[in-house]
Amino acid sequence: MAQLKKYNLNRVFTLFLVCFSGYGVHIFDGEGNLWFIVILLLNFNYLKKIPKIYISRLAVITIISFLFFLAKGMTLELWILRAWLIVLVLITIYKDKVSSFVEDFSKLAEWSSYYSLLHIPMYLLFNTHVWDNKHTIFYLFFYNNTDKFLGIPRIQGYAWEPSCWSYILIVNLIFVLFRKEGKKRIVLALLAILFCNSTTVIMSTAVVIAIHLWFSIKKNRWIIPVAMLMGAALFPFVQGKLNDKLNSGSGLARLSDFYILRDVLSTSPILGGDAYHVSTNMQAFRSREQALYDSGLDIREVGYDGYYGEEMVNDLAALLVEWGIILGPFILLLYLRTPFLKEKELRWMFLAGTIAVISGTPITRTSIFFFFPLSVLLMKPEQIKTLFLISKRTKSNQITK
């Protein structure tokens, strides 16, 4: 791969700020506004190049969203609009060099995985010297001390918690597998994932590998027995992580959010509800209790704060609650039509990986999550109708066979 040129470094740094503004380590209150301003200043020359049609389409999306939220007694949060404006700038940066996005994003993901692995020697060298209640070394390397893997605390990189850090690690794995980068890169990508030690990233890894193998099997039948052996070998580990998660407070909270999803959509399937103020729907709030009782865990041992507060922590369920049963899946399906991911396999890996990640990671209100759906709506809205051709093609292929 060619070395990054100077202007590419600027774009990679912009992508870093976009990710950091969405799920980065919390430094101070109101920091989101600061990163928004920095992104605008860093790309000031592009502000004059934003196509008017993009601005008009985003304005229409904003008005429709405002009315949608108003219909269910909510307001469209200003920081969601801020995230969309960041997407508008990012799309403008790449609109004339679409292929450069994959190069830049894959480079950011690669560097992030190396930075993640650097946490290991840093902890071994400095954990007894520079370590405080913030679980950071030099305020450059961040850890979550609730669990350890081979003696190393869970690595959370520049994210505010390990499950959020899992997003960029999964992006790195997607590019490594899709581009067939070689055994060394694959091993390093998997090591970064293992030391993140997040159930979310382990489950997402299994999903991404499964999608990759599915497309590979269609080309090479000999992969089938290899995939079966690999699945059999990894199944106990993945199952163990999942069982451990479901016996923890955070795991049960994520499971209980599906109860909330069920109850909200049973009463208001089109509009959904408020995923970030659960107590506004008492039936949904009580469904958390039901989930805990069904699991056999005493609610008094868990409490209503933290994972069981006002906000849903399972963002897949939260997305469907916030946008309803029609718009929620529609937002996700737009990943399959983004102009920034050309290949079918890459699109499906991103869609499946994103769905797996957000089931345990709150990133569905960030710019990087909305980048792919909004890229379709702003740049190629005519692609929306092709979404409905997917199922028709599948059926016709089955009939042909």
XYZ file of C-alpha atoms in Angstrom:
401
model
C 0.000 0.000 0.000
C 1.339 3.444 -0.863
C 2.475 5.675 1.977
C 0.051 8.304 3.148
C 0.711 11.731 1.682
C 0.565 14.851 3.797
C -3.007 15.753 2.889
C -4.034 12.165 3.696
C -2.674 12.569 7.198
C -4.992 15.524 7.610
C -7.954 13.383 6.552
C -6.915 10.521 8.833
C -6.665 12.960 11.737
C -10.120 14.294 10.868
C -11.484 10.742 10.951
C -9.813 10.265 14.331
C -11.517 13.399 15.665
C -14.846 12.212 14.249
C -14.492 8.908 16.116
C -13.120 10.545 19.269
C -15.950 13.081 19.372
C -18.403 10.174 19.386
C -16.936 7.694 21.836
C -13.620 9.110 23.073
C -12.383 9.359 26.649
C -14.378 11.952 28.597
C -12.114 14.869 29.478
C -14.498 17.669 30.476
C -18.143 18.681 30.113
C -19.077 20.158 26.770
C -16.050 18.686 24.989
C -18.240 17.612 22.063
C -18.627 21.265 21.066
C -14.853 21.701 21.147
C -14.209 18.736 18.838
C -16.948 20.001 16.530
C -15.219 23.396 16.251
C -11.793 21.782 15.772
C -13.135 19.601 12.942
C -14.649 22.662 11.249
C -11.447 24.700 11.607
C -9.256 21.840 10.435
C -11.371 21.502 7.296
C -12.362 25.134 6.856
C -11.577 25.088 3.123
C -14.138 22.334 2.586
C -16.960 24.345 4.201
C -17.165 26.498 1.070
C -17.357 23.342 -1.077
C -20.387 21.768 0.586
C -22.891 21.214 -2.256
C -26.134 23.111 -1.771
C -28.100 19.988 -2.627
C -26.476 18.198 0.340
C -27.481 21.063 2.627
C -31.050 20.981 1.274
C -31.345 17.220 1.724
C -29.967 17.369 5.271
C -32.434 20.151 6.054
C -35.306 17.945 4.831
C -34.014 15.005 6.914
C -33.769 17.285 9.957
C -37.320 18.613 9.521
C -38.767 15.104 9.049
C -36.832 13.867 12.093
C -37.996 16.846 14.160
C -41.623 16.135 13.273
C -41.118 12.407 13.929
C -39.792 13.087 17.422
C -42.418 15.760 18.064
C -45.178 13.255 17.221
C -44.129 11.114 20.174
C -43.608 14.004 22.564
C -39.830 14.263 22.225
C -37.354 16.780 20.900
C -34.526 16.098 18.460
C -31.362 16.509 20.525
C -29.018 19.274 19.365
C -25.990 17.022 19.686
C -27.537 14.642 17.141
C -27.736 17.591 14.748
C -24.107 18.359 15.576
C -23.188 14.781 14.642
C -25.059 15.133 11.340
C -23.248 18.395 10.539
C -19.927 16.635 11.118
C -21.067 13.947 8.676
C -21.926 16.665 6.152
C -18.360 17.994 6.355
C -16.862 14.498 6.169
C -18.913 13.578 3.107
C -17.807 16.805 1.410
C -14.164 15.920 2.083
C -14.514 12.560 0.346
C -17.182 13.190 -2.294
C -14.627 13.657 -5.091
C -12.239 10.960 -3.840
C -14.540 8.209 -2.637
C -11.914 5.468 -2.761
C -9.654 7.481 -0.443
C -12.097 6.990 2.421
C -11.332 3.269 2.683
C -7.596 3.997 2.545
C -7.822 6.596 5.302
C -10.265 4.724 7.526
C -8.306 1.476 7.265
C -5.114 3.350 8.165
C -6.768 4.904 11.228
C -8.035 1.456 12.260
C -4.595 -0.101 11.734
C -2.828 2.562 13.794
C -5.492 2.270 16.485
C -4.893 -1.481 16.770
C -1.117 -0.916 17.154
C -1.802 1.743 19.781
C -4.070 -0.747 21.544
C -1.310 -3.375 21.612
C 1.140 -0.771 22.945
C -0.962 -0.703 26.127
C 0.441 -4.131 27.020
C 4.156 -3.251 27.432
C 3.219 0.128 28.913
C 1.238 -1.591 31.642
C 3.989 -4.118 32.340
C 6.579 -1.331 32.609
C 4.710 1.443 34.392
C 1.663 0.059 36.208
C 3.286 0.399 39.641
C 4.544 3.930 38.992
C 1.847 5.846 37.148
C -1.559 4.443 38.017
C -4.458 6.250 39.657
C -8.202 5.866 40.093
C -8.712 6.893 36.474
C -6.860 3.733 35.382
C -4.537 5.545 33.015
C -0.808 5.653 32.382
C 0.485 9.127 31.500
C -3.104 9.976 30.470
C -2.243 8.417 27.112
C -3.068 4.778 27.779
C -6.454 3.910 29.279
C -7.649 0.701 30.901
C -10.752 -0.708 32.566
C -9.711 -2.486 35.742
C -12.878 -4.568 36.191
C -11.390 -7.630 34.492
C -8.041 -8.889 33.205
C -6.758 -11.031 30.359
C -3.390 -12.695 31.017
C -2.780 -10.191 33.803
C -3.521 -7.117 31.645
C -6.594 -4.992 32.494
C -9.171 -4.532 29.747
C -7.784 -2.080 27.212
C -10.073 0.751 26.184
C -7.677 2.762 24.001
C -8.864 6.332 23.504
C -12.507 5.305 24.090
C -14.451 5.898 27.282
C -15.001 2.158 27.779
C -13.810 -1.142 26.204
C -17.018 -1.948 24.305
C -16.764 1.413 22.487
C -13.125 0.704 21.715
C -14.274 -2.541 20.124
C -15.746 -0.590 17.182
C -12.438 0.562 15.686
C -10.837 -2.838 16.396
C -13.633 -4.553 14.470
C -13.191 -2.062 11.613
C -9.507 -3.008 11.534
C -10.365 -6.724 11.458
C -12.834 -6.153 8.613
C -10.214 -4.461 6.445
C -7.507 -6.995 7.332
C -9.734 -9.925 6.371
C -11.257 -8.306 3.305
C -7.887 -7.231 1.911
C -6.228 -10.535 2.852
C -3.426 -8.606 4.546
C -1.537 -11.742 5.619
C -1.112 -13.886 8.704
C 0.905 -11.341 10.692
C -1.700 -8.589 10.356
C -4.521 -11.007 11.162
C -2.739 -12.246 14.303
C -2.048 -8.675 15.465
C -5.674 -7.679 14.822
C -6.935 -10.656 16.843
C -4.463 -9.997 19.675
C -5.711 -6.404 19.956
C -9.253 -7.769 20.148
C -8.408 -10.368 22.807
C -6.710 -7.835 25.095
C -9.668 -5.483 24.747
C -11.363 -8.381 26.556
C -14.870 -7.200 25.778
C -17.696 -9.652 25.203
C -19.023 -7.249 22.577
C -15.797 -7.375 20.567
C -15.536 -11.175 20.870
C -19.095 -11.686 19.600
C -18.576 -9.092 16.859
C -15.373 -10.841 15.784
C -17.247 -14.126 15.419
C -19.918 -12.401 13.296
C -17.397 -10.642 11.027
C -15.370 -13.829 10.503
C -18.583 -15.727 9.714
C -19.560 -13.183 7.033
C -16.065 -13.272 5.570
C -16.084 -17.078 5.467
C -19.523 -17.060 3.832
C -18.232 -15.007 0.915
C -14.989 -17.027 0.798
C -16.832 -20.368 0.749
C -18.755 -19.271 -2.336
C -15.389 -18.994 -4.112
C -13.465 -21.807 -2.417
C -15.428 -24.860 -1.261
C -12.427 -26.318 0.564
C -12.872 -23.633 3.225
C -16.000 -25.392 4.533
C -14.214 -28.045 6.650
C -11.671 -25.454 7.827
C -14.502 -23.136 8.896
C -16.262 -25.976 10.735
C -13.085 -26.900 12.626
C -12.424 -23.262 13.480
C -16.009 -22.814 14.682
C -15.812 -25.930 16.843
C -12.544 -24.764 18.378
C -13.747 -21.233 19.146
C -17.276 -22.115 20.252
C -16.407 -22.967 23.907
C -14.494 -19.698 24.309
C -17.247 -17.556 22.776
C -19.937 -19.415 24.726
C -17.995 -18.923 27.953
C -17.651 -15.180 27.377
C -21.356 -14.925 26.588
C -22.364 -16.878 29.706
C -20.102 -14.724 31.874
C -21.640 -11.604 30.365
C -25.200 -12.754 30.970
C -24.341 -13.334 34.627
C -23.083 -9.765 35.039
C -24.939 -6.526 35.615
C -23.936 -5.043 32.266
C -24.879 -8.199 30.365
C -28.295 -8.447 31.991
C -28.899 -4.757 31.340
C -28.262 -5.305 27.642
C -30.559 -8.324 27.662
C -33.277 -6.442 29.531
C -33.185 -3.725 26.876
C -34.659 -6.256 24.449
C -37.589 -6.545 26.883
C -37.950 -2.767 26.676
C -37.831 -2.988 22.876
C -40.582 -5.610 22.918
C -42.833 -3.591 25.207
C -42.337 -0.255 23.454
C -42.871 -1.634 19.950
C -45.924 -3.619 21.060
C -47.641 -0.325 21.934
C -46.032 2.042 19.404
C -44.294 0.124 16.591
C -44.050 3.003 14.093
C -42.973 5.857 16.362
C -41.189 3.799 19.009
C -40.380 5.549 22.273
C -37.709 7.341 24.277
C -34.610 5.157 24.571
C -32.826 7.649 26.793
C -35.573 8.411 29.313
C -36.948 4.943 29.987
C -39.087 5.958 32.952
C -41.348 7.954 30.622
C -42.793 4.568 29.659
C -43.497 2.738 32.905
C -44.280 -0.500 31.106
C -40.862 -0.381 29.461
C -39.188 0.498 32.749
C -40.855 -2.433 34.515
C -39.722 -4.740 31.732
C -36.192 -4.351 33.076
C -37.345 -5.770 36.354
C -39.026 -8.624 34.516
C -35.809 -9.406 32.658
C -33.885 -9.573 35.904
C -36.485 -11.724 37.617
C -36.553 -14.073 34.629
C -32.789 -14.422 34.953
C -33.107 -15.268 38.647
C -31.170 -12.187 39.807
C -32.532 -10.102 42.676
C -33.093 -6.517 41.548
C -31.921 -5.353 44.994
C -28.473 -6.746 44.286
C -28.167 -4.715 41.109
C -29.889 -1.413 41.803
C -31.503 1.071 39.452
C -28.454 3.254 38.919
C -25.642 2.711 36.428
C -26.680 0.106 33.859
C -30.292 0.268 35.061
C -30.736 4.023 34.873
C -32.693 6.112 32.411
C -30.733 5.233 29.267
C -30.779 1.975 27.365
C -27.291 0.463 27.025
C -28.035 -1.995 24.218
C -27.845 0.384 21.268
C -29.325 -2.065 18.783
C -32.486 -2.162 20.875
C -32.200 1.577 21.549
C -31.963 2.365 17.826
C -35.165 0.441 17.128
C -36.906 2.049 20.100
C -35.817 5.551 19.112
C -36.608 5.261 15.382
C -39.358 2.625 15.368
C -39.759 -0.636 13.497
C -39.625 0.973 10.037
C -36.993 3.729 10.228
C -34.694 1.750 12.563
C -34.032 -1.168 10.175
C -34.049 1.295 7.246
C -31.102 3.200 8.784
C -29.137 -0.038 9.123
C -29.958 -1.281 5.620
C -28.565 1.932 4.145
C -25.122 0.526 4.994
C -25.637 -1.793 2.020
C -25.886 1.145 -0.382
C -23.220 3.577 0.863
C -21.030 4.863 -1.997
C -17.973 4.681 0.267
C -17.960 0.884 0.411
C -17.931 -0.406 -3.152
C -17.664 -4.177 -2.704
C -20.649 -6.269 -1.647
C -18.637 -8.306 0.874
C -17.249 -5.171 2.513
C -20.724 -3.677 2.844
C -22.117 -6.828 4.453
C -19.144 -7.098 6.814
C -19.666 -3.492 7.911
C -23.411 -3.975 8.361
C -23.080 -7.247 10.314
C -20.124 -5.960 12.331
C -21.945 -2.722 13.179
C -25.096 -4.559 14.292
C -23.006 -6.855 16.489
C -21.044 -3.965 17.994
C -24.046 -1.752 18.779
C -25.775 -4.606 20.612
C -23.359 -3.793 23.423
C -21.979 -0.367 22.531
C -23.688 3.058 22.683
C -22.518 4.624 19.410
C -25.725 4.976 17.369
C -25.880 8.715 18.036
C -22.343 9.365 16.811
C -21.108 10.834 13.542
C -19.204 7.721 12.503
C -22.351 5.593 12.834
C -24.489 8.015 10.803
C -21.789 8.557 8.175
C -22.753 5.527 6.084
C -26.571 5.947 6.120
C -26.390 9.706 5.533
C -23.906 9.230 2.686
C -26.688 7.463 0.793
C -29.370 10.016 1.636
C -27.192 13.015 0.788
C -25.176 11.705 -2.158
C -27.181 8.899 -3.766
C -30.823 9.025 -2.608
C -31.841 7.146 -5.752
C -30.114 4.091 -4.247
C -32.862 3.817 -1.632
C -35.229 2.076 -4.038
C -32.609 -0.612 -4.714
C -32.839 -1.708 -1.077
C -36.179 -3.285 -1.869
C -34.636 -5.255 -4.720
C -32.429 -7.291 -2.350
C -35.194 -9.626 -1.225
C -36.560 -9.912 -4.787
C -33.155 -10.926 -6.119
C -32.764 -13.471 -3.354
C -36.140 -15.030 -4.146
C -35.456 -15.112 -7.895
C -32.087 -16.780 -7.292
C -33.782 -19.442 -5.192
C -36.344 -20.089 -7.911
C -33.603 -20.340 -10.531
C -31.722 -22.882 -8.468
